[in-house]
Short mmCIF file of N, CA and C in Angstrom, two decimals:
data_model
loop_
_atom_site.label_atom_id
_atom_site.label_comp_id
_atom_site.label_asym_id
_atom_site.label_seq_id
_atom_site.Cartn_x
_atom_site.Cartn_y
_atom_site.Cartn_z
N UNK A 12 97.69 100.65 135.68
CA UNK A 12 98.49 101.18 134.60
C UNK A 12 99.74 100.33 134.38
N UNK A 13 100.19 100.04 135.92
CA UNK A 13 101.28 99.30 135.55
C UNK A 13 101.23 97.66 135.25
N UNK A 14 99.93 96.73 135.45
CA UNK A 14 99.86 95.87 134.68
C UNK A 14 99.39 96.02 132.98
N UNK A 15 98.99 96.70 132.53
CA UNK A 15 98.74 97.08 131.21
C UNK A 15 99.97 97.51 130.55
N UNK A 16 100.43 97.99 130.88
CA UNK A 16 101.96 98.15 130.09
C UNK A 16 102.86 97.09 130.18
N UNK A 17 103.11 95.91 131.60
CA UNK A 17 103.32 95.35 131.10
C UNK A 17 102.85 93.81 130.48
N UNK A 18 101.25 93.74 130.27
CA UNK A 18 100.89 92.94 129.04
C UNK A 18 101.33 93.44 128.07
N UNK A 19 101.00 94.94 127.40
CA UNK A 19 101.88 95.25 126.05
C UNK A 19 103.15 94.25 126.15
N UNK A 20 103.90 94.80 127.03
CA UNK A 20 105.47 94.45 126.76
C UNK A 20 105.69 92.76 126.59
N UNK A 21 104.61 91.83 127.52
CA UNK A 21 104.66 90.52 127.52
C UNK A 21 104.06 90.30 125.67
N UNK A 22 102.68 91.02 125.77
CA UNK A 22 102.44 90.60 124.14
C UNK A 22 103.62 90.65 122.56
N UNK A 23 103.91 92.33 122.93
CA UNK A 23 104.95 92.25 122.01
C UNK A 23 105.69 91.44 121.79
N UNK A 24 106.44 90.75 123.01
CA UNK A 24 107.73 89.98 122.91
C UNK A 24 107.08 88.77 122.35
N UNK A 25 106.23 88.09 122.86
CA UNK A 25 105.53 86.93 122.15
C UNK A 25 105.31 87.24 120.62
N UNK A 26 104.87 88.10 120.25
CA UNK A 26 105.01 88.55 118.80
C UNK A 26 105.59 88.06 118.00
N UNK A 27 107.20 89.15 118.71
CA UNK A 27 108.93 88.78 117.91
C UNK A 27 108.89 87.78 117.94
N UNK A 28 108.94 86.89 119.01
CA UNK A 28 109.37 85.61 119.13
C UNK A 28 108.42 84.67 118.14
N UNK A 29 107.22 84.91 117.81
CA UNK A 29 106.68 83.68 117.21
C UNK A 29 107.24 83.96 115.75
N UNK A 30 107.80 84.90 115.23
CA UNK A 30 108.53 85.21 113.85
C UNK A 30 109.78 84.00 114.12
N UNK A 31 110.70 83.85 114.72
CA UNK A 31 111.43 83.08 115.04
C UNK A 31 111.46 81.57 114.55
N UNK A 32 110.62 81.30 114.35
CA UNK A 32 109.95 79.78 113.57
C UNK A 32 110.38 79.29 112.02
N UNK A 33 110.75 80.37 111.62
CA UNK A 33 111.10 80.33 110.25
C UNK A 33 112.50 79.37 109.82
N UNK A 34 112.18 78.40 109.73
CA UNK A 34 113.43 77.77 109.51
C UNK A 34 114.37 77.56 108.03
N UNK A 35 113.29 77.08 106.86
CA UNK A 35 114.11 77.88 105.53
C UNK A 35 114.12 79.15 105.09
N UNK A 36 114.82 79.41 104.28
CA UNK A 36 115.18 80.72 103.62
C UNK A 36 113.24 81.46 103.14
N UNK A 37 113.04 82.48 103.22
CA UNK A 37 112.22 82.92 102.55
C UNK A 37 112.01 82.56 101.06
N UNK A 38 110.53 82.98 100.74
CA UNK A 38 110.36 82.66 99.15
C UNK A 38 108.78 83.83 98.97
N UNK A 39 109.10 84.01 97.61
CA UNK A 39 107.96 84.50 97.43
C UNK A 39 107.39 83.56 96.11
N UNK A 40 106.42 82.87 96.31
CA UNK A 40 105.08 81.80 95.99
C UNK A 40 104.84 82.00 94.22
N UNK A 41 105.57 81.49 93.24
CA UNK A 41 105.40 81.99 92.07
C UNK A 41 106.75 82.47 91.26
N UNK A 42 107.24 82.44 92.09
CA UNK A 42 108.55 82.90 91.80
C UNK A 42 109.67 81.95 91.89
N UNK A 43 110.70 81.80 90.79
CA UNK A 43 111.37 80.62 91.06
C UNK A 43 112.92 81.13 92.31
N UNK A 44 113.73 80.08 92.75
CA UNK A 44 114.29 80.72 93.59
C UNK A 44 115.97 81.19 93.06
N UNK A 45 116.21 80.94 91.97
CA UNK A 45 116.94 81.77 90.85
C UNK A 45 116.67 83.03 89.90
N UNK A 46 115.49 83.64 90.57
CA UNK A 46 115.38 84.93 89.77
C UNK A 46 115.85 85.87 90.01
N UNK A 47 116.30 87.07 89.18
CA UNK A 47 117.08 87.98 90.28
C UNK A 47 116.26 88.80 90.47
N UNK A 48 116.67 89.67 91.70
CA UNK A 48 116.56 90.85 92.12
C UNK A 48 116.08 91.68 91.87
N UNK A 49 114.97 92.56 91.51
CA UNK A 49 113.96 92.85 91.76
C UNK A 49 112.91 91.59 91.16
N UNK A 50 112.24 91.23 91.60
CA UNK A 50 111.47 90.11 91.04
C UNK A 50 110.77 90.62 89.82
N UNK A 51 111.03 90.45 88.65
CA UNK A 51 110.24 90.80 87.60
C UNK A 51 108.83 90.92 87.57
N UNK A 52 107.76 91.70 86.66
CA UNK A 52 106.57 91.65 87.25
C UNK A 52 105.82 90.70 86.51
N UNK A 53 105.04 89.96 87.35
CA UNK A 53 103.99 88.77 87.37
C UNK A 53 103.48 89.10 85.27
N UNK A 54 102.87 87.84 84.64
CA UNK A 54 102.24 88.45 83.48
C UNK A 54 101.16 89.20 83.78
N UNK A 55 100.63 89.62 83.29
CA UNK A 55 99.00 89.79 82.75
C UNK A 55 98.21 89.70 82.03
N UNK A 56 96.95 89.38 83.22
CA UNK A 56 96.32 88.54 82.39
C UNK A 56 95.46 89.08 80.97
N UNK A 57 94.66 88.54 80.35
CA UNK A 57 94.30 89.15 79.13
C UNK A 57 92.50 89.74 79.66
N UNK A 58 92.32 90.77 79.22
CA UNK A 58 90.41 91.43 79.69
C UNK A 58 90.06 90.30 79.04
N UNK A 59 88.77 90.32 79.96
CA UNK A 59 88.02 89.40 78.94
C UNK A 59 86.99 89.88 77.74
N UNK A 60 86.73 89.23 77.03
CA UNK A 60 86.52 89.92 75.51
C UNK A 60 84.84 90.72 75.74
N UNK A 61 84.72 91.79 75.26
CA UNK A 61 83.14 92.81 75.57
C UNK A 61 81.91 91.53 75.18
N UNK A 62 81.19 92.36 75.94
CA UNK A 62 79.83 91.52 75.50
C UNK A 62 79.05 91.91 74.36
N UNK A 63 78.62 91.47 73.50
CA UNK A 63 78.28 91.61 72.39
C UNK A 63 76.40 92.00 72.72
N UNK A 64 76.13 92.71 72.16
CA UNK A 64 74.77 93.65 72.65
C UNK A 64 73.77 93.36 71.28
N UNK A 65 72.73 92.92 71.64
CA UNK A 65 71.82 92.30 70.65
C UNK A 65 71.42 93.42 69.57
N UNK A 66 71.52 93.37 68.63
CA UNK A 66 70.77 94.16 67.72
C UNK A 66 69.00 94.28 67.91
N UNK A 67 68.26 93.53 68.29
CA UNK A 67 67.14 93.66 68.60
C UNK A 67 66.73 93.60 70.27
N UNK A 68 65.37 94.33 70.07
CA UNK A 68 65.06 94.37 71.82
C UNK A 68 64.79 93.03 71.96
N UNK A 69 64.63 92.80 73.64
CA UNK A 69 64.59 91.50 74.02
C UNK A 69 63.45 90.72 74.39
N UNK A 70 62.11 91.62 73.94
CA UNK A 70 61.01 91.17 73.80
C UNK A 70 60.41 92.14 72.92
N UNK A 71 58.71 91.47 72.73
CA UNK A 71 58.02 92.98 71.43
C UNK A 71 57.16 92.65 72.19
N UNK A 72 56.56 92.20 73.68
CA UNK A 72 55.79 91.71 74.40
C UNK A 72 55.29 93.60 74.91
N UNK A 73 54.43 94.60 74.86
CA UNK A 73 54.31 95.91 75.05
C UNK A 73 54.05 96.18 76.39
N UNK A 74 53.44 94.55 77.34
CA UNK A 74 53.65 94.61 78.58
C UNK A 74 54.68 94.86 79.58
N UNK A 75 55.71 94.14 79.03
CA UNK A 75 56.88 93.97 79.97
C UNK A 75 57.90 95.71 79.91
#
């Protein structure tokens, strides 16, 4: 019991610590780094246009 608790405690800390690496400022990918605060929302994109449905069947074959 008491090596299992402390792997938790060894894993965790390795965790925190690999966050630590971060050496510039954060960014979020798409976003310029003069935008303000709440990041405005992304565009959207446009549906794409319906499918157009044949006026006639797609064979007169009485087999298929």
């Amino acid at each position: 019991m008491l090596i299992r608790v402390a792997l938790i405690l060894v894993a965790t800390s390795l965790a925190a610590l690999a966050g630590c690496g971060q050496k510039a400022p954060l960014y979020v990918p798409g976003v310029s780094k003069d935008a303000p605060w709440p990041y405005p929302d992304p565009p959207r994109k446009a549906p794409p246009p319906e499918r157009k449905v044949p006026d006639l069947p797609g064979t007169s074959d009485e087999r298929k």
